[in-house]
Coordinates of C-alpha atoms and ligand atoms in Angstrom, one line a residue:
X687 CA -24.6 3.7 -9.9
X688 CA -21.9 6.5 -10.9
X689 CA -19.1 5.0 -13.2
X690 CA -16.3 6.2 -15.0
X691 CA -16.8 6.5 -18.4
X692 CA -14.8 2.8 -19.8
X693 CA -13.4 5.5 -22.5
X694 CA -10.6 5.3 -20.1
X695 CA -10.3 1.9 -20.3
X696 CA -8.7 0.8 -23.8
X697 CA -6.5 -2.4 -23.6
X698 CA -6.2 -3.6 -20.3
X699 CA -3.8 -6.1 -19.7
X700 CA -5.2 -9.3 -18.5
X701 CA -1.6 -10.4 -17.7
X702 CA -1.4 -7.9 -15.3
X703 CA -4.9 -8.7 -13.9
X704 CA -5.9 -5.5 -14.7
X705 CA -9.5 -4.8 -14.2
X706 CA -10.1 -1.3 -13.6
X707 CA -12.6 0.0 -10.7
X708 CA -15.4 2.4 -12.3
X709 CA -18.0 2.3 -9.5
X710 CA -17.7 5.4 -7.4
X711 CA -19.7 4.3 -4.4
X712 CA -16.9 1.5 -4.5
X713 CA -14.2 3.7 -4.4
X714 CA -15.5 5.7 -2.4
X715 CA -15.9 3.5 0.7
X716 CA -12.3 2.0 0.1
X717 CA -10.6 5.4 0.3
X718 CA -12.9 5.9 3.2
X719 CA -11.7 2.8 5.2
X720 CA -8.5 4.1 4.6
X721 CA -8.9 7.6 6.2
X722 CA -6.0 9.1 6.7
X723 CA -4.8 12.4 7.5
X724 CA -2.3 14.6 5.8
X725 CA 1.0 13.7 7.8
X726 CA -0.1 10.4 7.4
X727 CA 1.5 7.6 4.7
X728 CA -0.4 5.8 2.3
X729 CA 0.9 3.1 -0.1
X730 CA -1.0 2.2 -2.9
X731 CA -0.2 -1.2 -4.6
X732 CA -1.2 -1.3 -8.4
X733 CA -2.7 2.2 -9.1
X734 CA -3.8 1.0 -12.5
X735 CA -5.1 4.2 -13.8
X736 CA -5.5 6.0 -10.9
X737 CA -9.0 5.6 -10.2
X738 CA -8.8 5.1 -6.2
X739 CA -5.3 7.5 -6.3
X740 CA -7.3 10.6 -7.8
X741 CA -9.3 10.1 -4.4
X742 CA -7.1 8.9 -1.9
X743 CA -5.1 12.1 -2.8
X744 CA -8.2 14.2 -1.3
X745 CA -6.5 13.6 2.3
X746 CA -3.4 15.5 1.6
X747 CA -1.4 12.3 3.0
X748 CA 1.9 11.5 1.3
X749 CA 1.2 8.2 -1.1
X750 CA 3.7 6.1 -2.1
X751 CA 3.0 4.0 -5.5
X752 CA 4.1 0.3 -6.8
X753 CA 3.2 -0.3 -10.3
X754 CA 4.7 -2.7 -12.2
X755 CA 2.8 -1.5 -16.2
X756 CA 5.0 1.2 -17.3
X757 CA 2.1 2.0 -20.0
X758 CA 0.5 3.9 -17.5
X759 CA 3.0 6.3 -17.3
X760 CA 1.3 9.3 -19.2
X761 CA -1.7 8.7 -16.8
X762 CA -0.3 8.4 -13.3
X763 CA 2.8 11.0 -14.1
X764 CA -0.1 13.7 -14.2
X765 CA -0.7 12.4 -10.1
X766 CA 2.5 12.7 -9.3
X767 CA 3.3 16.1 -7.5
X768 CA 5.9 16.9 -3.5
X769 CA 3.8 14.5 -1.7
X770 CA 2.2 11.5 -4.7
X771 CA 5.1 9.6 -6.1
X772 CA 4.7 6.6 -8.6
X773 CA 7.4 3.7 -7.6
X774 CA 7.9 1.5 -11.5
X775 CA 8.5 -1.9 -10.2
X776 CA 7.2 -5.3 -9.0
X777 CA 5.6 -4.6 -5.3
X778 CA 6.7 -8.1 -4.4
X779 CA 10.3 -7.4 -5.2
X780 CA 10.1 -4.1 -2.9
X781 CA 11.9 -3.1 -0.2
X782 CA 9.4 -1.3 1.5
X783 CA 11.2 -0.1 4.4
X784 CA 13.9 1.1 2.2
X785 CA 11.2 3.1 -0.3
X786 CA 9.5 4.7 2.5
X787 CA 12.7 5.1 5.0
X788 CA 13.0 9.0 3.9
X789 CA 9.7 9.8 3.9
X790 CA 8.4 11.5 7.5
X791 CA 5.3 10.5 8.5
X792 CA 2.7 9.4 11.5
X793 CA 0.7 6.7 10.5
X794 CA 1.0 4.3 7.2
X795 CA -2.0 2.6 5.3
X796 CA -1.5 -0.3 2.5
X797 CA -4.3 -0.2 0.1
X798 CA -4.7 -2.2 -2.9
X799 CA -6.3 -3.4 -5.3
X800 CA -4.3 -6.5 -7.5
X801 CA -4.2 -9.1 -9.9
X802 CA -5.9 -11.7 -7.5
X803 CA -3.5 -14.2 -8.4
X804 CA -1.2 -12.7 -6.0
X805 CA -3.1 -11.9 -3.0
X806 CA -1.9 -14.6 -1.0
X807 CA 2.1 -13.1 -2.2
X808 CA 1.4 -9.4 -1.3
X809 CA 0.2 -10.5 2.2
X810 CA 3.1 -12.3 3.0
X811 CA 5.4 -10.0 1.3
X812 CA 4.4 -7.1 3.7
X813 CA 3.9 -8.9 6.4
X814 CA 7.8 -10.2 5.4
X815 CA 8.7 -6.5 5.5
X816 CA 8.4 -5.8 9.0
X817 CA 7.0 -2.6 9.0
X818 CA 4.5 -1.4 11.1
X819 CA 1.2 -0.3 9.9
X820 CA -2.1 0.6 11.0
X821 CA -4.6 -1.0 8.5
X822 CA -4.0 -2.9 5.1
X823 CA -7.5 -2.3 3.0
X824 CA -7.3 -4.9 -0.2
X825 CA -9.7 -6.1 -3.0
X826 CA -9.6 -10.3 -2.9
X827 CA -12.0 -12.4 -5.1
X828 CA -14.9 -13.2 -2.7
X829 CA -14.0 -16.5 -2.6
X830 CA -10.5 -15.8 -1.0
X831 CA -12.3 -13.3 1.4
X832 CA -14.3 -16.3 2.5
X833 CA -11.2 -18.1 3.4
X834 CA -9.6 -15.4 5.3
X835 CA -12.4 -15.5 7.7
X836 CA -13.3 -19.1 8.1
X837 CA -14.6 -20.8 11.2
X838 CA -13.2 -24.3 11.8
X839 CA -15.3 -27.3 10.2
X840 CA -15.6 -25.1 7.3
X841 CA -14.4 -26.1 4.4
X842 CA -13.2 -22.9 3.6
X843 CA -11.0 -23.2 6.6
X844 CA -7.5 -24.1 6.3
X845 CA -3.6 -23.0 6.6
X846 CA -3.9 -19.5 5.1
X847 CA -7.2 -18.5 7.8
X848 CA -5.2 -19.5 10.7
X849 CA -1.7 -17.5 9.5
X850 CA -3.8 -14.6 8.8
X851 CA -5.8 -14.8 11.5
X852 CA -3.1 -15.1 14.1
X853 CA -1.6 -11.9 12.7
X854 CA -4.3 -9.7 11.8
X855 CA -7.9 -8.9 12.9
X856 CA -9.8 -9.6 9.4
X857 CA -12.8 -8.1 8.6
X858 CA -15.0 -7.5 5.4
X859 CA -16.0 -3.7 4.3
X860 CA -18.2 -4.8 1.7
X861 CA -18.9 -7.1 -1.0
X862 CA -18.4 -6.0 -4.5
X863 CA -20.0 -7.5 -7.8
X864 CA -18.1 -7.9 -11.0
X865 CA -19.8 -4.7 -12.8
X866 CA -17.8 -2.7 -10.8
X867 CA -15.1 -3.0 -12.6
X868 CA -13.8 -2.7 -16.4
X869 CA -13.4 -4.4 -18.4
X870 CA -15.7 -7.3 -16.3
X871 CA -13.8 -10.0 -14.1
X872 CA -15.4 -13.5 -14.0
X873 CA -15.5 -13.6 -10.0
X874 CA -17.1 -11.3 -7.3
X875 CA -14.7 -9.2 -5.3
X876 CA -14.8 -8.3 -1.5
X877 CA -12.8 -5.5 0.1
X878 CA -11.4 -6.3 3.3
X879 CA -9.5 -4.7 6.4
X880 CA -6.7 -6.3 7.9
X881 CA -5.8 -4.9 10.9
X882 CA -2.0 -5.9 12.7
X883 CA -2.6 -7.4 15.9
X884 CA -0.6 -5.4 18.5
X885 CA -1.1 -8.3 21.0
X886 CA 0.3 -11.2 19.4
X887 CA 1.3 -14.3 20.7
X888 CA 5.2 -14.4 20.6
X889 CA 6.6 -17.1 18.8
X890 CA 8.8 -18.1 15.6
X891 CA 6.4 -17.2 12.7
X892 CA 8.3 -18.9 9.9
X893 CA 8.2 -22.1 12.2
X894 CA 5.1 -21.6 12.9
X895 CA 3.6 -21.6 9.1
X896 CA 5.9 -24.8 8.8
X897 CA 4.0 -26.4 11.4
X898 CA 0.8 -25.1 10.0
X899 CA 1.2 -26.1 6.4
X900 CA 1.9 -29.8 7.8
X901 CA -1.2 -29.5 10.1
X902 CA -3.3 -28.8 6.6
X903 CA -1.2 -31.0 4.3
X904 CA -3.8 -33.6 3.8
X905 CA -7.1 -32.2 5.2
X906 CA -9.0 -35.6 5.2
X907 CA -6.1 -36.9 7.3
X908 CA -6.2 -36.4 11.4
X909 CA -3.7 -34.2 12.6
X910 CA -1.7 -37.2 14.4
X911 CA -1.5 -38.9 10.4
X912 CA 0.1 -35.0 9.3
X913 CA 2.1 -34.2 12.2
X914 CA 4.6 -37.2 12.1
X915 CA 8.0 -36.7 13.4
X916 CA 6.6 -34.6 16.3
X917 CA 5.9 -35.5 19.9
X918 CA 2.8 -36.7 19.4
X919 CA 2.3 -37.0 23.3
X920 CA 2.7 -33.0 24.3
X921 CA 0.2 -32.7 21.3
X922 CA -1.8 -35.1 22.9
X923 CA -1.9 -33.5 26.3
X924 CA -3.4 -30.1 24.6
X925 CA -6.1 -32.0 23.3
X926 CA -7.1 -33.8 26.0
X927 CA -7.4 -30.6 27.6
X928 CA -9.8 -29.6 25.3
X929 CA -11.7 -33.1 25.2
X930 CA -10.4 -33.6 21.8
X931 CA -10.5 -36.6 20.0
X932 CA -6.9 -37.9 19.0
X933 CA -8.6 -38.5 15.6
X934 CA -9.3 -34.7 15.2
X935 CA -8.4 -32.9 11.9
X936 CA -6.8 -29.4 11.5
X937 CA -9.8 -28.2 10.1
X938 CA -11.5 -29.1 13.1
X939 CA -9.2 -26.7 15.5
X940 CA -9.1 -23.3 15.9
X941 CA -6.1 -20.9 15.5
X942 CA -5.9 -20.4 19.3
X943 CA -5.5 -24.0 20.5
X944 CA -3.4 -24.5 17.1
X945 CA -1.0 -21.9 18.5
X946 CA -1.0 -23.6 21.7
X947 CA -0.1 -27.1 19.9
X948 CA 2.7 -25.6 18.7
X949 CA 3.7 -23.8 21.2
X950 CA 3.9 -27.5 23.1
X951 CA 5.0 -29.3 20.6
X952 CA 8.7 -28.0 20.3
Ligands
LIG547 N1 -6.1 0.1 -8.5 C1 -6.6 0.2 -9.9 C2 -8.1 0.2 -9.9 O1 -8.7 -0.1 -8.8 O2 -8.7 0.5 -10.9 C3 -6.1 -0.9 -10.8 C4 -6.5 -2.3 -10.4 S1 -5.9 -3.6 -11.4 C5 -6.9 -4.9 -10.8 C6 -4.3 -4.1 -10.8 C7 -3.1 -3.1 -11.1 O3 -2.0 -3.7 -10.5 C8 -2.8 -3.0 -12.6 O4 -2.6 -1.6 -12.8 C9 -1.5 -3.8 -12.8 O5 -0.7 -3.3 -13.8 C10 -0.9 -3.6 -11.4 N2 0.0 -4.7 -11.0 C11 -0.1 -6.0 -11.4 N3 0.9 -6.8 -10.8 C12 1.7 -5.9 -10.1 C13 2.8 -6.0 -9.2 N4 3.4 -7.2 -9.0 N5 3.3 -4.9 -8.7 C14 2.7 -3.7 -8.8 N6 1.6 -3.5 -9.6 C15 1.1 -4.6 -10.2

């Protein structure tokens, strides 16, 4: 396996979640999922030390940076040049479409890799921001990855599967074991590609992800026992449609016919 030497890797900040990517085959197939060309935008959330920056850079794209750890300085200043700039703040206190509204480009990628603590935040913060993007590429503990791709009467399967599910097309680029990284997390990693949906089904997001989080709010209970206070008979009338018992949990549903309870159900 080609690493980085860790010589680069003195006092990383386990507050910040920062384990720092050293396998190159790794990096290498994440900054080749991204692929982007050089009128093309890439932001890069939590460069760390630079380690998939130093590649993505190889594409002659512009990249916009977020990181928060303004210890790095020395290290990511050197990346900087006309087209690599380093933004020193919180991602999820961004404005994106402000940061990037003076930059010209053609197509945008998000790639990250982050303190796993906050995947489920960065998701929701871009998908908050309303910009439109081609692909987002991110490193999630394996675990999460599982969740994000869930068939129903999983238990893996739950709120966060069917919100991401219903606005991207999610799929894994490849596993990735703990050695990859310095110093060593204590979970396995996947990267995955999220891909916006240009086809999806109108309707009031926010309300929607109400609705869902009350579907899931007690996964042993049915959905008839989480859903009080709405019309239980319009529900009712999707179900029968799809020979559903009335007794059916969430976790027993899948995102399309939970879109179309919704949908019925206002
Ligand atoms: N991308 C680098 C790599 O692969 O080696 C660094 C990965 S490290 C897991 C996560 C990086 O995100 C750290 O550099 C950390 O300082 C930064 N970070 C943590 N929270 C952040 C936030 N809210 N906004 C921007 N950067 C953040």
């Amino acid at each position: 396996m080609g690493v980085i030497s860790p010589k680069f890797f003195m006092k990383a900040k386990k507050s910040l979640g920062q384990n720092f990517l050293i396998d190159k085959n790794v990096i290498s197939k994440i900054v080749t999922e991204v692929s982007a060309c050089n009128d093309d935008l890439i932001v890069e959330i939590g460069p760390g030390r630079g380690a998939l920056t130093k590649e993505l850079k190889k594409y002659n794209s512009n990249i916009l940076c977020y990181e928060l750890d303004r210890d790095l300085k020395n290290i990511l200043q050197a990346l900087e040049d006309d087209k690599t700039k380093i933004v020193w703040q919180d991602f999820l206190k961004s404005n994106i479409k402000d940061d990037i509204k003076d930059i010209k480009y053609n197509k945008l990628y998000i790639v990250g890799n982050l303190p796993y603590y906050i995947t489920t935040p960065i998701i929701e913060h871009i998908m908050d921001s309303n910009i439109n993007f081609e692909k987002l590429v991110i490193m999630v503990q394996k675990e999460v990855a599982d969740r994000f791709l869930a068939s129903p009467h999983t238990k893996e399967y739950g709120y966060i599967t069917v919100v991401l599910n219903y606005y991207f097309d999610v799929s894994r680029v490849i596993n990735v074991s703990k050695y990859a990284f310095n110093p060593v997390p204590k979970v396995e990693s996947t990267v995955l590609r999220l891909i916006p949906k240009k086809d999806k089904i109108n309707l009031d997001f926010n309300k929607f992800k109400d609705f869902l989080k009350k579907c899931f709010s007690q996964k042993r209970k049915t959905l008839k026992n989480n859903l009080k206070g709405y019309d239980w008979s319009k529900i009712k009338t999707i179900l029968d449609k799809y020979n559903m018992s009335e007794n059916v949990r969430a976790e027993e549903i899948s995102g399309e016919i939970l879109i179309e309870i919704f949908k019925h159900s206002l």
